[in-house]
Coordinates of C-alpha atoms and ligand atoms in Angstrom, one line a residue:
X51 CA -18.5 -53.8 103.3
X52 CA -21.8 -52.7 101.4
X53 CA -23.6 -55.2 101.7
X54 CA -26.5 -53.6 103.5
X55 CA -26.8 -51.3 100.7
X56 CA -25.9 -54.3 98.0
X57 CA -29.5 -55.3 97.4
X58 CA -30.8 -51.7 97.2
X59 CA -28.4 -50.7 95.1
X60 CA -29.1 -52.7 92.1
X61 CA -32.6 -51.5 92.2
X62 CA -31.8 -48.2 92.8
X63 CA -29.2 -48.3 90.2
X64 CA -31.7 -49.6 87.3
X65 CA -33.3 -46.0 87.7
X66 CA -29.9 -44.1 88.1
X67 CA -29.1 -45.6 84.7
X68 CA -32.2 -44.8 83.3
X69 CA -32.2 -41.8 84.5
X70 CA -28.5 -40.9 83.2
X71 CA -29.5 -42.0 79.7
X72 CA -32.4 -39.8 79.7
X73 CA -30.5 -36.7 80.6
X74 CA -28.1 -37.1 78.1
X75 CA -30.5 -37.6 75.2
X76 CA -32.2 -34.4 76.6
X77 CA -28.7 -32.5 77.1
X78 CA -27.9 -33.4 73.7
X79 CA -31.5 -33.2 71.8
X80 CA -33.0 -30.6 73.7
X81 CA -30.4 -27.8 74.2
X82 CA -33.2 -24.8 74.1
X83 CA -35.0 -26.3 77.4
X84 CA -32.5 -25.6 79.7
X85 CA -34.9 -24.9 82.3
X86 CA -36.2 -28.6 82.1
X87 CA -32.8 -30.3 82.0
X88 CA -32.1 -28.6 85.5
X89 CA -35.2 -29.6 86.7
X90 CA -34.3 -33.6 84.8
X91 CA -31.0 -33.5 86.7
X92 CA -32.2 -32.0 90.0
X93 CA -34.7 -35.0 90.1
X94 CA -32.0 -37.7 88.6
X95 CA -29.6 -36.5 91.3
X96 CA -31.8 -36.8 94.0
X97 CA -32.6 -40.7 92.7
X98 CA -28.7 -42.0 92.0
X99 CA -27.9 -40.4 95.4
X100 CA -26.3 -43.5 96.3
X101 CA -25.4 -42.9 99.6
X102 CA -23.4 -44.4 102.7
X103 CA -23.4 -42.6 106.0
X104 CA -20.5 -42.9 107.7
X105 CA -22.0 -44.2 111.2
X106 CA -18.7 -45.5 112.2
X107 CA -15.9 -44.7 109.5
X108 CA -14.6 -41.0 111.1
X109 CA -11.2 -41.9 108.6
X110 CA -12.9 -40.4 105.5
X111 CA -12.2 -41.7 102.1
X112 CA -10.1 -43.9 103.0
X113 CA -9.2 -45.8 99.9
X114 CA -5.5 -47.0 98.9
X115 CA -4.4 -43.5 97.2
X116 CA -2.7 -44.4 94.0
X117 CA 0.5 -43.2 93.6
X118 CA 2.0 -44.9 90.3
X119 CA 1.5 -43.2 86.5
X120 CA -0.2 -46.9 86.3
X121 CA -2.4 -48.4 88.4
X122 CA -4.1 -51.8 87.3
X123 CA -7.3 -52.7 88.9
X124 CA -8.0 -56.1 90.5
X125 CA -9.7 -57.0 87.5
X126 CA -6.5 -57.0 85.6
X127 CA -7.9 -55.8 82.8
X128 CA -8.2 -52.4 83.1
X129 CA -5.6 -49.8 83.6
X130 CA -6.3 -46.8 85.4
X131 CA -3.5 -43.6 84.6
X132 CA -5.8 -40.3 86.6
X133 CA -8.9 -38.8 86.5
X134 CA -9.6 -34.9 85.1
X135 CA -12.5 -32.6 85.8
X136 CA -13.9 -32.0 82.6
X137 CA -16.7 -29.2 82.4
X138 CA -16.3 -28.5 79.1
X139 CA -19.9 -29.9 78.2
X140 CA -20.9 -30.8 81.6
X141 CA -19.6 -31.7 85.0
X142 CA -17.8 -34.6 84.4
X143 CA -14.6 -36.7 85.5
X144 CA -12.7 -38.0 82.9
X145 CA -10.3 -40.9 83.6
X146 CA -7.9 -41.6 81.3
X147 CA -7.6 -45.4 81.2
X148 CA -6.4 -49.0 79.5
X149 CA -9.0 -51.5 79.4
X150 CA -9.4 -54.9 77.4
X151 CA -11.9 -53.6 74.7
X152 CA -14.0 -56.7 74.8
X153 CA -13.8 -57.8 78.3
X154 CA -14.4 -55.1 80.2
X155 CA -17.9 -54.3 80.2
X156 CA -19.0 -52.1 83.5
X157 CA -17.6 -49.8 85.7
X158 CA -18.5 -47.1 87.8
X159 CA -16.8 -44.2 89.9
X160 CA -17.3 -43.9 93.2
X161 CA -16.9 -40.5 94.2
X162 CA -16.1 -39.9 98.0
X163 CA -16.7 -36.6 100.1
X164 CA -14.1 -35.2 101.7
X165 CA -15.3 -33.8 104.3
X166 CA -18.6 -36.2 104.8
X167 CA -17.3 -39.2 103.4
X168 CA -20.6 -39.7 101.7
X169 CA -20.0 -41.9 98.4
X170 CA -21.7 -41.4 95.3
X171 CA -21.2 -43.8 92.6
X172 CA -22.2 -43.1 88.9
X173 CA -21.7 -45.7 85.9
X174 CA -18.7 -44.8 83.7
X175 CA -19.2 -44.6 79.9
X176 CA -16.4 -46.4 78.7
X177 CA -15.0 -45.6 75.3
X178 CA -12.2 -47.1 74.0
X179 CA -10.4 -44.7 71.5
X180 CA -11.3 -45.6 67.9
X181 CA -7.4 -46.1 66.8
X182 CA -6.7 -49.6 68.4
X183 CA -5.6 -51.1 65.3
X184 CA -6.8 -54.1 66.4
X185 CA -4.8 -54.7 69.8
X186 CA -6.9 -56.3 72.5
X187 CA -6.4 -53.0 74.6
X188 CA -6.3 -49.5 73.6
X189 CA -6.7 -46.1 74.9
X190 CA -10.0 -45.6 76.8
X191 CA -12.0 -43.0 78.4
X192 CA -14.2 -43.6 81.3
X193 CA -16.8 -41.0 81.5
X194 CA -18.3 -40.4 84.5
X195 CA -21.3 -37.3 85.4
X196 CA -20.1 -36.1 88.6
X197 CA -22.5 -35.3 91.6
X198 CA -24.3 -31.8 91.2
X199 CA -25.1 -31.2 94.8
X200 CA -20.8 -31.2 95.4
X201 CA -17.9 -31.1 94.0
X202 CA -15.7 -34.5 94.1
X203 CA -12.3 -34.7 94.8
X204 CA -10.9 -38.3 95.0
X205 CA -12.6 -40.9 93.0
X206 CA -11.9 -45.0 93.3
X207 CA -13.1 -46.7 90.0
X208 CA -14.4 -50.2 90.5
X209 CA -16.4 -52.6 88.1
X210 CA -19.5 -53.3 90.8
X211 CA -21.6 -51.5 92.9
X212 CA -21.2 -53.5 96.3
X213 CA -17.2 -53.3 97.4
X214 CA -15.3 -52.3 100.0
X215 CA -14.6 -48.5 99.8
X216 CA -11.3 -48.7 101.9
X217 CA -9.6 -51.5 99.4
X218 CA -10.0 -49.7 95.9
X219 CA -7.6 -47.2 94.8
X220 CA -8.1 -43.9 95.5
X221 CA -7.5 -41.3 93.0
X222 CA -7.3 -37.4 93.2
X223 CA -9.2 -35.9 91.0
X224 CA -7.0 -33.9 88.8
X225 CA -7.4 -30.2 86.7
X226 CA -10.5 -28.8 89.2
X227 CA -8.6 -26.6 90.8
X228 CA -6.8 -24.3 87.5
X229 CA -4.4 -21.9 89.0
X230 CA -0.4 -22.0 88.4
X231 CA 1.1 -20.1 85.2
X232 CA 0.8 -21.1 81.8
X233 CA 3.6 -21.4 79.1
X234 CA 3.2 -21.1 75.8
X235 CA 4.8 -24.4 74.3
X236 CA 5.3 -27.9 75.8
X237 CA 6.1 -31.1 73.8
X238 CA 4.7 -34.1 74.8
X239 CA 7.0 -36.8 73.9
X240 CA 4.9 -40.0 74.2
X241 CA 7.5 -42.9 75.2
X242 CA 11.1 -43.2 75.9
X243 CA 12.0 -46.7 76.0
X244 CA 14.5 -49.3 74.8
X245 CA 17.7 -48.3 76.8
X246 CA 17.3 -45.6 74.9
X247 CA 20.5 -44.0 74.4
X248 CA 20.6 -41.5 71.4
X249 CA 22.3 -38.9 73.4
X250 CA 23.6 -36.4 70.9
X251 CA 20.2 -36.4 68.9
X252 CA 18.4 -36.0 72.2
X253 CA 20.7 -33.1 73.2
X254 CA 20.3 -31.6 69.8
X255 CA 16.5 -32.0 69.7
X256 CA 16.4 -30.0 73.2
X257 CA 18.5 -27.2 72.5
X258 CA 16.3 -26.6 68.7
X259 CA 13.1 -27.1 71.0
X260 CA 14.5 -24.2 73.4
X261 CA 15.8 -22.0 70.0
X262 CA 12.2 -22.4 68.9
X263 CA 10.5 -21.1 72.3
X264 CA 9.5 -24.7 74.3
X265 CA 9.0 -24.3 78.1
X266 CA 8.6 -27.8 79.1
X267 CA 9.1 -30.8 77.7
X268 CA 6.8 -33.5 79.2
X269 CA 8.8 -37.4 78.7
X270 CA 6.6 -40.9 79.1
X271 CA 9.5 -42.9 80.4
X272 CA 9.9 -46.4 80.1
X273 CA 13.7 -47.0 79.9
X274 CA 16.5 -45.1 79.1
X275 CA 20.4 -46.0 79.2
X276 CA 22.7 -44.9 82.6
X277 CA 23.9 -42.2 80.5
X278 CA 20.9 -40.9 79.0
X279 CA 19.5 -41.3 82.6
X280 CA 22.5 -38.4 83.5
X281 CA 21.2 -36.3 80.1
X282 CA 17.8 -36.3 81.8
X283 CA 18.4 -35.3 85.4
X284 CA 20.4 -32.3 83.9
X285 CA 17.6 -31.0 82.1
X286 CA 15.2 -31.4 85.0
X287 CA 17.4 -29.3 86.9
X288 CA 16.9 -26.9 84.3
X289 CA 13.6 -27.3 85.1
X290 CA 12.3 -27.9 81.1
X291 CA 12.1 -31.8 81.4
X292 CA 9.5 -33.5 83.2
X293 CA 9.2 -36.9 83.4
X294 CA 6.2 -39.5 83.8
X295 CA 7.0 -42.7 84.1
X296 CA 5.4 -44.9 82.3
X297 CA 6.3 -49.1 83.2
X298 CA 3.3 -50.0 81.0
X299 CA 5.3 -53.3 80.2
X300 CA 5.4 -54.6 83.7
X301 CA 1.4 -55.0 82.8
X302 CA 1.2 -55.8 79.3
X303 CA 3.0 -56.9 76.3
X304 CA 3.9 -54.3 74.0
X305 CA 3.9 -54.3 70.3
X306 CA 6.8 -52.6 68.5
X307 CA 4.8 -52.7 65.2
X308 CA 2.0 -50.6 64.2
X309 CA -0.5 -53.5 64.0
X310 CA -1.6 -56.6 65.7
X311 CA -2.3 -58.5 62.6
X312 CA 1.8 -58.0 62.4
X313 CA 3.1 -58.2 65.8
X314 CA -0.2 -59.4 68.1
X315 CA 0.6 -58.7 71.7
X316 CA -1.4 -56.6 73.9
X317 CA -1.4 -53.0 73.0
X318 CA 0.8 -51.0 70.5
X319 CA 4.1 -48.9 70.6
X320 CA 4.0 -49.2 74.5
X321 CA 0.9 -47.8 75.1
X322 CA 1.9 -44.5 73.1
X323 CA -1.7 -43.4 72.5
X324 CA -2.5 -43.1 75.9
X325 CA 0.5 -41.3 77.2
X326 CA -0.7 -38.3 74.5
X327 CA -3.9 -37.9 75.7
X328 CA -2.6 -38.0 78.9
X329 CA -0.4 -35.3 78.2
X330 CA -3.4 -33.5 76.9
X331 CA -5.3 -33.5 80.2
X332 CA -2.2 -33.0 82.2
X333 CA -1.3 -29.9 80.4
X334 CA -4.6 -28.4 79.7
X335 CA -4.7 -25.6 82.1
X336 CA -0.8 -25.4 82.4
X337 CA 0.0 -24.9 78.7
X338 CA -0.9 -23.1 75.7
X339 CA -0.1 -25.5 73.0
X340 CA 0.9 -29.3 73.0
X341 CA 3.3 -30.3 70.6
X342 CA 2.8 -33.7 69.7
X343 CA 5.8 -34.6 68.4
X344 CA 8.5 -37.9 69.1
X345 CA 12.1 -36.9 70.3
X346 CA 13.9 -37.3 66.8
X347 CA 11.3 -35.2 65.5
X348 CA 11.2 -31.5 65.8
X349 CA 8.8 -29.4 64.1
X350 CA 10.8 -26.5 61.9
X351 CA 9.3 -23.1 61.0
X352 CA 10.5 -22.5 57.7
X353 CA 8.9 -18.9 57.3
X354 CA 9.1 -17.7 60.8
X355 CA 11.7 -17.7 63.0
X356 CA 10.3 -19.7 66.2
X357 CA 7.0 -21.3 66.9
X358 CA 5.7 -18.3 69.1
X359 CA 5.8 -16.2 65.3
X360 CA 4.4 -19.3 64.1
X361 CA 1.4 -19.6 66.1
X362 CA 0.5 -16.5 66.5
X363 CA 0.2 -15.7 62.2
X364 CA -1.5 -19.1 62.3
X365 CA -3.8 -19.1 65.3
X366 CA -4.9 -15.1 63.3
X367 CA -6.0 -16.7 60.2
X368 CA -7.3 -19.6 61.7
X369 CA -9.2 -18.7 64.8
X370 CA -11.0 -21.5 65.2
X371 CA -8.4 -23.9 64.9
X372 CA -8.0 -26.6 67.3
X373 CA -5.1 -28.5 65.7
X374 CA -2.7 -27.6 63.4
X375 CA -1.1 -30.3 61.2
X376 CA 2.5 -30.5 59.9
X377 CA 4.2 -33.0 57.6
X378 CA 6.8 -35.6 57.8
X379 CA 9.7 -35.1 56.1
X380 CA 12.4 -37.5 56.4
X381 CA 15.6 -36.9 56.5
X382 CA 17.4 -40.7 56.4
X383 CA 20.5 -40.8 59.2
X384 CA 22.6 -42.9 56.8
X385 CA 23.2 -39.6 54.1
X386 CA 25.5 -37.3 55.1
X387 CA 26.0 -33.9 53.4
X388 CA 28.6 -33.4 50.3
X389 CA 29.8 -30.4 52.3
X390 CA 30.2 -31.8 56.3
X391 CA 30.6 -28.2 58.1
X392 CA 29.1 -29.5 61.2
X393 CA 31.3 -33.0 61.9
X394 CA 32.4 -31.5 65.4
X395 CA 35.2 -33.1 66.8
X396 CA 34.2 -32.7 70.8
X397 CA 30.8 -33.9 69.6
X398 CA 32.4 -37.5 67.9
X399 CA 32.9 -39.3 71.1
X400 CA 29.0 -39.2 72.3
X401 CA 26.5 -41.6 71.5
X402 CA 24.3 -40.7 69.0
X403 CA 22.9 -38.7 65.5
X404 CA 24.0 -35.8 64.8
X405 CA 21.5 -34.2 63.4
X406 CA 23.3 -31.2 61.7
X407 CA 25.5 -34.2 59.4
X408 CA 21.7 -34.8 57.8
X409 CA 20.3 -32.4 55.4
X410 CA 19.0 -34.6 52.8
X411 CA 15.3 -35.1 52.6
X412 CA 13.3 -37.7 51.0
X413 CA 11.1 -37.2 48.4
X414 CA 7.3 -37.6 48.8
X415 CA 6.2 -41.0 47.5
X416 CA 3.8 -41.5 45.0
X417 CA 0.0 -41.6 46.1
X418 CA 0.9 -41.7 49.5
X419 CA 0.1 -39.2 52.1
X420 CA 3.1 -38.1 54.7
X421 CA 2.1 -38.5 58.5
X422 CA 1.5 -35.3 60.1
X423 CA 2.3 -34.6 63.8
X424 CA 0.6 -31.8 65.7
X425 CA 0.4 -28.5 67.5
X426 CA -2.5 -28.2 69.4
X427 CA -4.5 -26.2 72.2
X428 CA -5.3 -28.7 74.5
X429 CA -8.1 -26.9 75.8
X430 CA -10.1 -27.8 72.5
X431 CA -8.9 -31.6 72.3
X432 CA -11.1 -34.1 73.4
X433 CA -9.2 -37.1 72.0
X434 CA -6.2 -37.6 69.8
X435 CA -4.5 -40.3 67.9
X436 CA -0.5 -39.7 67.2
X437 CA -1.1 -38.4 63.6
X438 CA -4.4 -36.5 63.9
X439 CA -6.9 -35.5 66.6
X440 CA -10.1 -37.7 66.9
X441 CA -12.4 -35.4 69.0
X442 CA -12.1 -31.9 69.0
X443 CA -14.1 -28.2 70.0
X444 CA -12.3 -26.6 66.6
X445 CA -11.0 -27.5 63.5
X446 CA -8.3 -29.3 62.7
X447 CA -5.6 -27.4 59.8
X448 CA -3.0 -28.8 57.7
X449 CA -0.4 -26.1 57.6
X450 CA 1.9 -26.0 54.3
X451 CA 5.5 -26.7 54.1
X452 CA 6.7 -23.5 53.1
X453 CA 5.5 -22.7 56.6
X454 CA 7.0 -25.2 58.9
X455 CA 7.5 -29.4 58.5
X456 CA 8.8 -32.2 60.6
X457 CA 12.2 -32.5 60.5
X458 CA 13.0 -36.2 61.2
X459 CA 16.0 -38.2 61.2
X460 CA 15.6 -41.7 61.6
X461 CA 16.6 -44.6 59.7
X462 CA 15.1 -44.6 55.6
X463 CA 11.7 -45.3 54.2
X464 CA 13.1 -45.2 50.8
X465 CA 16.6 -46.7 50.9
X466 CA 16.7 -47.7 47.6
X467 CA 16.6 -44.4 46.2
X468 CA 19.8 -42.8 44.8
X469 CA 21.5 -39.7 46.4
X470 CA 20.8 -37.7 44.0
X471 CA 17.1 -38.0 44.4
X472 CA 17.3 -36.5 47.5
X473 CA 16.3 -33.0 47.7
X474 CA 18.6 -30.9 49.5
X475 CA 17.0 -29.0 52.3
X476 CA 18.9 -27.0 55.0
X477 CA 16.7 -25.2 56.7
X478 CA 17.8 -26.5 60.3
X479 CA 21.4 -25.3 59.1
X480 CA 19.7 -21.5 59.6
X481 CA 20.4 -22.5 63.4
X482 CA 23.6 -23.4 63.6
X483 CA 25.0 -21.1 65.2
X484 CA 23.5 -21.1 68.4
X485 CA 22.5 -25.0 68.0
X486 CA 26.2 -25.7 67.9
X487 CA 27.3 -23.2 70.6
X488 CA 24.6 -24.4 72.9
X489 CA 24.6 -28.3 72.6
X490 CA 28.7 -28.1 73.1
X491 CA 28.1 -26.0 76.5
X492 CA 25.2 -28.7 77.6
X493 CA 27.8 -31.8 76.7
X494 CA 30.3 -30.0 78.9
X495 CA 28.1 -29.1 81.2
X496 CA 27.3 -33.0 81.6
X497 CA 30.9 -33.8 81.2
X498 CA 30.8 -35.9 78.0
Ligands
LIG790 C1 -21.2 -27.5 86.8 O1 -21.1 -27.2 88.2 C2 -21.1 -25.9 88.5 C3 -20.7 -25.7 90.0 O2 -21.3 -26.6 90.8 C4 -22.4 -25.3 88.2 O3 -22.5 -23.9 88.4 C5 -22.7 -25.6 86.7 O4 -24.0 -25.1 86.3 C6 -22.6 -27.0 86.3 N1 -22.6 -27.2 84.9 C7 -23.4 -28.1 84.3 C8 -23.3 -28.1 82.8 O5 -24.0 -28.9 84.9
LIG791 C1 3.7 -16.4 75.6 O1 3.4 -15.8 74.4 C2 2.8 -14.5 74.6 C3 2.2 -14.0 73.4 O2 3.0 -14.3 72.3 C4 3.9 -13.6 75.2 O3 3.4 -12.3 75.4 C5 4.4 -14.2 76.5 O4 5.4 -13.5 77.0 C6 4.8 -15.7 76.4 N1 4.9 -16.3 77.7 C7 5.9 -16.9 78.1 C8 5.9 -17.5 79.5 O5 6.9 -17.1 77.4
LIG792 C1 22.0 -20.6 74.0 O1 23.2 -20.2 74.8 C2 23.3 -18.9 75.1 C3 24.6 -18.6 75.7 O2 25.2 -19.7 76.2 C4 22.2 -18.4 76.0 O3 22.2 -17.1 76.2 C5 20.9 -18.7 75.2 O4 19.8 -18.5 76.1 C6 20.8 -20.2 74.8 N1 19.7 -20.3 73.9 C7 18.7 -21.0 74.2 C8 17.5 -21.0 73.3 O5 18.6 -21.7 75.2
LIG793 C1 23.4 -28.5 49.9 O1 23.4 -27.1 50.1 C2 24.5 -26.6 50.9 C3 24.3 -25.2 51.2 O2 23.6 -24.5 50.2 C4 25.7 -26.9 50.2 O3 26.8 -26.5 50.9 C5 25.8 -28.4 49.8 O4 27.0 -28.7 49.1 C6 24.6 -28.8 49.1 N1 24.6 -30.2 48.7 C7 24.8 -31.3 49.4 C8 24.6 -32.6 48.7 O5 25.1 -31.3 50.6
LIG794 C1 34.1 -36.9 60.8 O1 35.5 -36.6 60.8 C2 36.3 -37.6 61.3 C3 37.8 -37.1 61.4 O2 38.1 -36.4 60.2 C4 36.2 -38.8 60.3 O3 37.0 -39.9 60.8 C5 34.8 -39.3 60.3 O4 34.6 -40.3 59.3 C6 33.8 -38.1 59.9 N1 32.5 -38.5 60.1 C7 31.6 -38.5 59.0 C8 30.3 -39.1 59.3 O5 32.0 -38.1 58.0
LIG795 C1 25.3 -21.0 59.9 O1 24.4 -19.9 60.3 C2 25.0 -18.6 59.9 C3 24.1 -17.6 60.5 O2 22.7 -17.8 60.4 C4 25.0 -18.6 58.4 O3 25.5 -17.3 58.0 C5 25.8 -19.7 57.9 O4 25.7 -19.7 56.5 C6 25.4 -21.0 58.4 N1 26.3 -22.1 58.0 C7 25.9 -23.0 57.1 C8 27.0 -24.0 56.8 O5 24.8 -23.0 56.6

């Protein structure tokens, strides 16, 4: 235990605080003094240098490593998923995390030296993400400045100062070290859950992601049928799925509706805001762009043939562009096309949409906007929400139908509308081709 360092450390940690404060109104206020913010921080440094020598621990940060997506903290309130380096304004450890928005009030990181075990603890800002929409817990960053004299890489989070180093979790400290290729496209697909079991639509939405140039496709799992269990493990072979899985109901209830004031449990849509920006830091130095898209959603170039075309027009007229916005167009699973080309017989027997059967788009509504969902470079995302980003280093642009739109089949917003108002669109029919011959060869491949 601490406790020989307990009472000093409050005292000690009334200065690190104010010390902390200081330096960030100076980072922020003063940027031209650079000289006098290294000298602020040298000095602040040397004061939080909270540290505990190791007289007889030789087993060096010896915490419990964590080793779930999801690891609640003794508190039960707060919900850590991992920690990322962040030095994109200064040295800093980003944890993405769950907490109770009103209950949880303090925390701190304790950062342990590898090879010294020295720890150094520093009080997390904690910021839970502005869209909450009123659920008691909600996507939160815990901001932490990291030590300047090293460079941490494990760090327990705990809500004192005095604890037991060896009995909080211990977490690596992801994204410091950069190398490893990096694709061009990966779609984050938030959270898989339900028994889901929309095989064909699944299938289908792979094999346009692949036609359109994805390299990875990144799934939040929460639960999935035995089939669509078999669906995944072929495409991890592959080596394009990856899957995180993501039990965040064995912690909390989950809402299926979009606000508490309508379905008040804990958190909303399984924790679905989280899992994105989790995807963000995960993929940050791994991938180009992020698409931020659900799985019966796929984002359709209509004027270029794939998204590398795509981005690369769009990233040219809009350098600076840190996410790029695309509209919701729905296309309701209950219409079928006049003309049914693509009701494939060896297809009939699967479970699921398919997609090619639905070329009948909704209308926009009157005075209402459509949802966008989003490419982005995750390098220049800070936070983001499911339909727009909240925090960026760039500017977020809302690209025109006639240039791409989200093509999603789901169930109607506007059932009462006649067939006739539907607008016939059949852009995705451009793919057929090799969307047909492909899904058939996966389904065979899988033995359905
Ligand atoms: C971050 O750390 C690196 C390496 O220790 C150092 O060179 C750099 O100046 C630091 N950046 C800031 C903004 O403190
Ligand atoms: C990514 O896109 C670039 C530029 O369009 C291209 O040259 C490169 O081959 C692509 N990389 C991969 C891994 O597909
Ligand atoms: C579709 O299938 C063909 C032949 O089976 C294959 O060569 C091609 O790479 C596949 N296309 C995509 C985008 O996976
Ligand atoms: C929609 O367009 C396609 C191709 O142009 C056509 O075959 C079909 O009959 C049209 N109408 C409907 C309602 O499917
Ligand atoms: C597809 O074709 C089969 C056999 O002709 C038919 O029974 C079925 O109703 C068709 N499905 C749709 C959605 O039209
Ligand atoms: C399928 O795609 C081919 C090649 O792009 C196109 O010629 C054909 O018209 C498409 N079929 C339908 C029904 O749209």
């Amino acid at each position: 235990m601490l406790s020989s360092v307990e009472a000093q450390g409050v005292s000690v940690f009334s200065k690190v605080e104010f010390c902390l404060t200081e330096t960030r109104k100076r980072l922020y206020l003063v940027i031209t003094v650079s000289l006098a913010i290294t000298t602020i921080m040298f000095f602040c440094h040397k004061k939080i240098h909270l540290s505990i020598t190791p007289a007889v621990k030789k087993n060096l940060c010896r915490g419990i490593p964590a080793r779930n997506t999801i690891t609640p903290l003794k508190d039960k309130r707060t919900f850590i998923i991992a920690p990322y380096f962040d030095n994109r304004q200064n040295n800093m450890t980003r944890v993405i995390a769950i907490v109770h928005h009103k209950e949880v009030k303090e925390l701190y990181c304790w950062f342990c030296h590898p090879s010294s075990g020295e720890i150094y603890i520093s009080k997390a800002e904690i910021n839970v993400h502005s869209d909450r929409f009123d659920f008691p817990y909600g996507a939160t960053d815990l901001r932490c400045l990291e030590p300047g004299a090293w460079e941490p890489h494990y760090v327990s989070i705990h809500w004192s100062l005095s604890g037991d180093p060896d009995q909080l979790p211990l977490f690596e400290i992801r994204n410091r070290d950069r190398e490893g290729p990096l694709v061009n496209f990966t779609v984050c697909i938030s959270t898989m859950f339900g028994g889901y079991n929309n095989v064909l639509q699944f299938v289908q939405s792979m094999e346009m992601y692949k036609i359109l140039g994805v390299d990875r496709v990144m799934i939040y799992k929460n639960s999935c049928s035995p089939l669509m269990e078999k669906v995944l493990d072929f495409y991890i072979a592959e080596g394009i799925v990856e899957i995180i899985p993501w039990p965040i109901d064995s912690y909390l209830s989950v809402a299926s509706r979009w606000h508490h004031s309508v379905d008040p449990k804990d958190i909303g849509y399984y924790g679905q805001i989280t899992a994105l920006n989790d995807c963000i830091y995960r993929n940050m130095y791994r991938s180009r762009y992020l698409l931020m898209n659900d799985i019966d959603e796929i984002i359709l170039p209509v004027k270029y043939r794939d998204w590398n075309t795509m981005m690369q027009n769009l990233q040219m007229q809009h350098p600076k562009a840190a996410a790029f916005s695309f509209e919701n167009h729905i296309f309701p699973k209950n219409v079928f096309s006049l003309n049914d080309p693509f009701n494939i017989s060896s297809w009939r027997t699967v479970p699921g949409v398919n997609i090619l059967q639905h070329i009948l788009r909704e209308p926009d509504r009157k005075n209402i906007i459509n949802p966008f969902k989003m490419i982005v470079d995750p390098r220049k995302v800070v936070q983001t929400s499911v339909h727009s980003v909240l925090q960026t280093f760039g500017d977020s642009v809302h690209v025109s139908m006639d240039v791409a739109l989200v093509y999603h089949c789901r169930i109607p917003l506007q059932p009462q509308l006649p067939r006739k108002s539907l607008i016939n669109d059949t852009t995705l029919w451009s793919y057929n081709v090799t969307l047909v011959r492909n899904v058939s060869k996966v389904l065979r491949q899988i033995g359905l």
